[in-house]
PDB file of C-alpha atoms in Angstrom:
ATOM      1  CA  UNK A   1       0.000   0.000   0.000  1.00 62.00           C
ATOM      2  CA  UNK A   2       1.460   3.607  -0.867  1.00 77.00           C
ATOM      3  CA  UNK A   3       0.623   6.511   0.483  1.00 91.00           C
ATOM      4  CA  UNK A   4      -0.896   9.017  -1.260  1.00 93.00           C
ATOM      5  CA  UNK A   5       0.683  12.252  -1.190  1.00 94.00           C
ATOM      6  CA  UNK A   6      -0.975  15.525  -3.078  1.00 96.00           C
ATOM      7  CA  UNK A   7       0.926  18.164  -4.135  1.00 96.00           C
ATOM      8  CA  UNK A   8       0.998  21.747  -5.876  1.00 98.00           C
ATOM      9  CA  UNK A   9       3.684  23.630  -7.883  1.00 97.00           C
ATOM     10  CA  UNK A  10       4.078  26.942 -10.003  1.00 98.00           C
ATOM     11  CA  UNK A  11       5.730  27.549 -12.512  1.00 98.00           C
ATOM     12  CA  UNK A  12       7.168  30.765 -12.430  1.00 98.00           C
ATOM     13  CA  UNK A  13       9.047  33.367 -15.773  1.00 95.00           C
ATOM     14  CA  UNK A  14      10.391  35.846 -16.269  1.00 95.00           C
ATOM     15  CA  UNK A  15       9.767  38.207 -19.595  1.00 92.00           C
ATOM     16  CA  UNK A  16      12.794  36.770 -20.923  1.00 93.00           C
ATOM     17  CA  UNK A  17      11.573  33.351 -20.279  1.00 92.00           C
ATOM     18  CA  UNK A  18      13.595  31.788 -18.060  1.00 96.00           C
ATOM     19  CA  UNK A  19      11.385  29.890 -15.179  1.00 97.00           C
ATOM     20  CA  UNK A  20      12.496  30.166 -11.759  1.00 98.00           C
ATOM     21  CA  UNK A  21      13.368  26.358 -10.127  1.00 98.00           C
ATOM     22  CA  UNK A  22      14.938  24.832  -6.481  1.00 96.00           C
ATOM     23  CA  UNK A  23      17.328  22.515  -5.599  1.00 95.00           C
ATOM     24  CA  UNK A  24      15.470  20.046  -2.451  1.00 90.00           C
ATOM     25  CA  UNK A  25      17.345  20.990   0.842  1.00 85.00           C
ATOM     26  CA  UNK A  26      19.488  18.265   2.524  1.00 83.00           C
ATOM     27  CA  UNK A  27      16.759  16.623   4.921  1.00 81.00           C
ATOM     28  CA  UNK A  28      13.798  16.903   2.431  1.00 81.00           C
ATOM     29  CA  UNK A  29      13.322  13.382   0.647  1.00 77.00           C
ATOM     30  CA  UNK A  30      15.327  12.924  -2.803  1.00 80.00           C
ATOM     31  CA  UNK A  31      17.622  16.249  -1.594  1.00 82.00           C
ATOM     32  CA  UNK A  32      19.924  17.934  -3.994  1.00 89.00           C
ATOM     33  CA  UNK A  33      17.105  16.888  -7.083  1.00 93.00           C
ATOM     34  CA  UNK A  34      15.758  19.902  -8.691  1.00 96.00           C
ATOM     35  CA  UNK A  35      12.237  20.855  -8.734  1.00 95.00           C
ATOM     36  CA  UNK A  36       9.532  23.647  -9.296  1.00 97.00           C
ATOM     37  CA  UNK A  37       8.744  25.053  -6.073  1.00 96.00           C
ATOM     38  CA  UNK A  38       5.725  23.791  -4.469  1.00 96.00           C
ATOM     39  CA  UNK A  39       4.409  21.528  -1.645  1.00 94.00           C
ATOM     40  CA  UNK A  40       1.984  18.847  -0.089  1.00 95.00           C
ATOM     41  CA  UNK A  41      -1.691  19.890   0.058  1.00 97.00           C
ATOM     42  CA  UNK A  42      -2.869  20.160   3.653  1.00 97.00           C
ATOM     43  CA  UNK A  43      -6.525  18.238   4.257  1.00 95.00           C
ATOM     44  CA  UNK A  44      -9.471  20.368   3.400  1.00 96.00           C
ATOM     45  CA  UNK A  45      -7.367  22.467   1.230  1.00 97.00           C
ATOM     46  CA  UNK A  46      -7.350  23.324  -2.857  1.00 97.00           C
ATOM     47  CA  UNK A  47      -4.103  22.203  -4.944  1.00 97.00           C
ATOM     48  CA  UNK A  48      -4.846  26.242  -5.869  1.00 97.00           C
ATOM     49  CA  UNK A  49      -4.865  27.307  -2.161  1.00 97.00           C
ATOM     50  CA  UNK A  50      -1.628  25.290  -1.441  1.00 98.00           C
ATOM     51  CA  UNK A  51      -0.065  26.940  -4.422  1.00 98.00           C
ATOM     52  CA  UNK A  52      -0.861  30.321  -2.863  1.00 97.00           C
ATOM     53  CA  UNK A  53       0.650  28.880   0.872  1.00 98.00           C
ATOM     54  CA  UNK A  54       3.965  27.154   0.135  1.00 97.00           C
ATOM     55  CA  UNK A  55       4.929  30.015  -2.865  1.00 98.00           C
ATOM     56  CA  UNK A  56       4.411  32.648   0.070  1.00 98.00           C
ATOM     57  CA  UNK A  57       6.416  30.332   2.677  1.00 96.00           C
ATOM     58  CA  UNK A  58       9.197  29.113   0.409  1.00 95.00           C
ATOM     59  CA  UNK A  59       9.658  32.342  -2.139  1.00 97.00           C
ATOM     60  CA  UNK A  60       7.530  34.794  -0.145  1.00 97.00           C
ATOM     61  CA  UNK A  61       5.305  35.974  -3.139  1.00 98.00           C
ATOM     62  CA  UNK A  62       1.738  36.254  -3.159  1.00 97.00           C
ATOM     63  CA  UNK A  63       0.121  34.537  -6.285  1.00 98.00           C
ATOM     64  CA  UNK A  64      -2.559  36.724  -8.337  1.00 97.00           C
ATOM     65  CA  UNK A  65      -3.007  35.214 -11.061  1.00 97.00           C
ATOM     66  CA  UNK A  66      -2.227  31.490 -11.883  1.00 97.00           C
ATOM     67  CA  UNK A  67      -3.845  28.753 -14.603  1.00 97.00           C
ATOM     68  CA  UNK A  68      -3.490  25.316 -13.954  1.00 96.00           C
ATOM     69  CA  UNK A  69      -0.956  23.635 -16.612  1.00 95.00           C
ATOM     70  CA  UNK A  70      -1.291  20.132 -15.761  1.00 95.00           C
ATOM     71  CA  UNK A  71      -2.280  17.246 -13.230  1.00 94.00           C
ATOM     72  CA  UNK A  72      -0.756  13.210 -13.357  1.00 93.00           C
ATOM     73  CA  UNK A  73       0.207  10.675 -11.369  1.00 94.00           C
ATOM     74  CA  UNK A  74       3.997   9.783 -10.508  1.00 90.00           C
ATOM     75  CA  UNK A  75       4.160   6.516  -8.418  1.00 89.00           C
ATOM     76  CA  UNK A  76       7.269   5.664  -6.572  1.00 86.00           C
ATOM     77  CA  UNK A  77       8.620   2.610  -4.603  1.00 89.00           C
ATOM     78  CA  UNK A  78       6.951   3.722  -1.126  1.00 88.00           C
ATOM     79  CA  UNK A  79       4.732   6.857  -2.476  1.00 89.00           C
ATOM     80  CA  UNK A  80       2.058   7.830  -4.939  1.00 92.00           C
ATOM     81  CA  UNK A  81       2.690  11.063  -6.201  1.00 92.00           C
ATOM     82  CA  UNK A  82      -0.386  13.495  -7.593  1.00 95.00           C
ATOM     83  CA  UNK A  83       0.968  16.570  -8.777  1.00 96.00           C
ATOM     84  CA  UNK A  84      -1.006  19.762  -9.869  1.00 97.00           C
ATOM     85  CA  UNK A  85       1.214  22.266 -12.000  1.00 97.00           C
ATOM     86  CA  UNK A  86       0.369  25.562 -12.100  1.00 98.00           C
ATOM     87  CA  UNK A  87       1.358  28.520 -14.386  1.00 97.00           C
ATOM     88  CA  UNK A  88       2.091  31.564 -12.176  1.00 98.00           C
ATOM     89  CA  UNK A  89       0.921  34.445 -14.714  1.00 96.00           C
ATOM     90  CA  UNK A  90       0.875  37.280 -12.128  1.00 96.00           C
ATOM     91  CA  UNK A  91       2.730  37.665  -7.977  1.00 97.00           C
ATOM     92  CA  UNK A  92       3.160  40.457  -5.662  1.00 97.00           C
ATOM     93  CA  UNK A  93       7.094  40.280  -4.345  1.00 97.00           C
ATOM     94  CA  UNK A  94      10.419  39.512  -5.127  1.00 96.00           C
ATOM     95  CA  UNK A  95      11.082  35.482  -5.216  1.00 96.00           C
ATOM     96  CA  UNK A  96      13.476  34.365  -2.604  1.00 95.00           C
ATOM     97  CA  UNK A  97      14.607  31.217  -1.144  1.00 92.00           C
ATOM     98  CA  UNK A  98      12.786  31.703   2.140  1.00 92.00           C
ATOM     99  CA  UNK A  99      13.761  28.183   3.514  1.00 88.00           C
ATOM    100  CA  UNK A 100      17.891  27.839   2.498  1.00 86.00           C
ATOM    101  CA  UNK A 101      16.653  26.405  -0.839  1.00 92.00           C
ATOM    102  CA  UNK A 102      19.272  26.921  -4.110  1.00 94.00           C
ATOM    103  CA  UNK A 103      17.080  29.161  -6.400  1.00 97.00           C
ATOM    104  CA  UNK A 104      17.815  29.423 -10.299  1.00 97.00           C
ATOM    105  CA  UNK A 105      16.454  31.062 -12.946  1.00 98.00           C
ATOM    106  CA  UNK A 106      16.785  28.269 -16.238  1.00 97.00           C
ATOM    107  CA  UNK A 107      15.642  28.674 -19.768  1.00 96.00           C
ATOM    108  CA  UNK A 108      13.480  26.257 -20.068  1.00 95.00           C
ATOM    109  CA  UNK A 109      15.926  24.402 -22.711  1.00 93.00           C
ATOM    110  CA  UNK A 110      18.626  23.729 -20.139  1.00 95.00           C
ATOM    111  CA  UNK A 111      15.964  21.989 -17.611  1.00 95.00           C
ATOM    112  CA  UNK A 112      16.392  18.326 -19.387  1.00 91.00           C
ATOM    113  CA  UNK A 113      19.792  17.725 -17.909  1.00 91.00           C
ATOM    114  CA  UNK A 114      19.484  19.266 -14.423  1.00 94.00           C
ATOM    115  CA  UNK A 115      18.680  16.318 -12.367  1.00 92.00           C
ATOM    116  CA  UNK A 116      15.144  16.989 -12.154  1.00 94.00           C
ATOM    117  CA  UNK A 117      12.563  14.955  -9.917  1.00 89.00           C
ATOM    118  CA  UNK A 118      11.308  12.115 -11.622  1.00 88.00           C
ATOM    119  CA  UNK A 119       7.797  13.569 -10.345  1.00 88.00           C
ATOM    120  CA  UNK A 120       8.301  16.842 -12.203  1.00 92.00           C
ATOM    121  CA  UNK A 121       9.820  15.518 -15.951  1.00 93.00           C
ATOM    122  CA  UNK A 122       6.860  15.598 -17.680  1.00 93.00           C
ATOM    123  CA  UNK A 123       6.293  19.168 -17.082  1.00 94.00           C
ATOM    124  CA  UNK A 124       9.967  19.866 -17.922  1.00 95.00           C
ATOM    125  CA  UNK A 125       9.444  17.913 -20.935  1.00 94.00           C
ATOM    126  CA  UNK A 126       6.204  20.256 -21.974  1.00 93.00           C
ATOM    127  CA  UNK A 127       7.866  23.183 -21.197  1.00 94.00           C
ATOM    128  CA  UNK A 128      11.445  22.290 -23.569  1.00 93.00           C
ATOM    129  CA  UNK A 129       7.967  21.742 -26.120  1.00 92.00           C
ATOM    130  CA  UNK A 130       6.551  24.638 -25.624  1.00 88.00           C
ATOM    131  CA  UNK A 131       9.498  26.673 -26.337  1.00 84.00           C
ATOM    132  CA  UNK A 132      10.424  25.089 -29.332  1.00 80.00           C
ATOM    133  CA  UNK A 133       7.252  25.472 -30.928  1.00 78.00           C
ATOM    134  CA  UNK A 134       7.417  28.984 -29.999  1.00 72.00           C
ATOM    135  CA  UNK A 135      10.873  29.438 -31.595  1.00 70.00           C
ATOM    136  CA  UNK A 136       9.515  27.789 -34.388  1.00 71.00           C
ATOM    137  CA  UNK A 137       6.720  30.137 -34.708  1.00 71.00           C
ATOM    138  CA  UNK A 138       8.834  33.488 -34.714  1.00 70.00           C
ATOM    139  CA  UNK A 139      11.723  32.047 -37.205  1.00 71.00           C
ATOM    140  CA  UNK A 140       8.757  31.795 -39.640  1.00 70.00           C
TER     141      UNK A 140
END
């Protein structure tokens, strides 16, 4: 039996279209792996109102604006995994590693090799997609 463990992350850019991602603290399971900043949904709450909770604790911003990118499955060995992306479109603050987290900001291109969660390669995978096609758009 796994447990079940529900989580939210953003996904944060800039205007020049870098996205903004962490490297897990030593202590936090699979530490050192890089991931989009985030965390578990508390009972009785929204994957939208945990967005809004962990971006404030970990990056102190407040979320405005976000659209929901994406929702799947990841199953590990001991865990089942259900993440809820989110594309942050509008925040109040400055991002900041609040908790002694290694903050970057990445073009989404350079994500594939950074030693990403397992959990969070799909949406790395949709974003190195997404910026193709748009490259692909404005070379036409």
């Amino acid at each position: 039996m796994h447990t079940r463990i529900t989580v939210a992350a953003g996904v944060i850019r800039r205007e020049d279209g870098r996205v903004l991602v962490a490297r897990r603290p030593r202590g936090k399971h699979m530490a050192g792996a890089w991931e989009f900043p985030g965390g578990k949904v508390r009972q009785g709450e929204t994957p939208r109102r945990t967005l809004d909770r962990e971006l404030h604790e970990e990056l102190g911003i407040s979320v405005r604006r976000s659209t929901e990118l994406m929702h799947y499955e990841q199953e590990y060995p001991d865990r089942l995994v259900v993440l809820h992306f989110f594309a942050v479109e509008d925040y109040d603050g400055r991002p900041g590693g609040r908790e002694g987290q290694e903050l970057r900001w990445e073009f989404p291109e350079n994500l594939g090799g950074m030693g990403f969660l397992p959990a969070d390669r799909p949406l790395v995978e949709l974003l190195i997609q997404q910026t193709a096609s748009l490259k692909e758009k404005s070379a036409r």
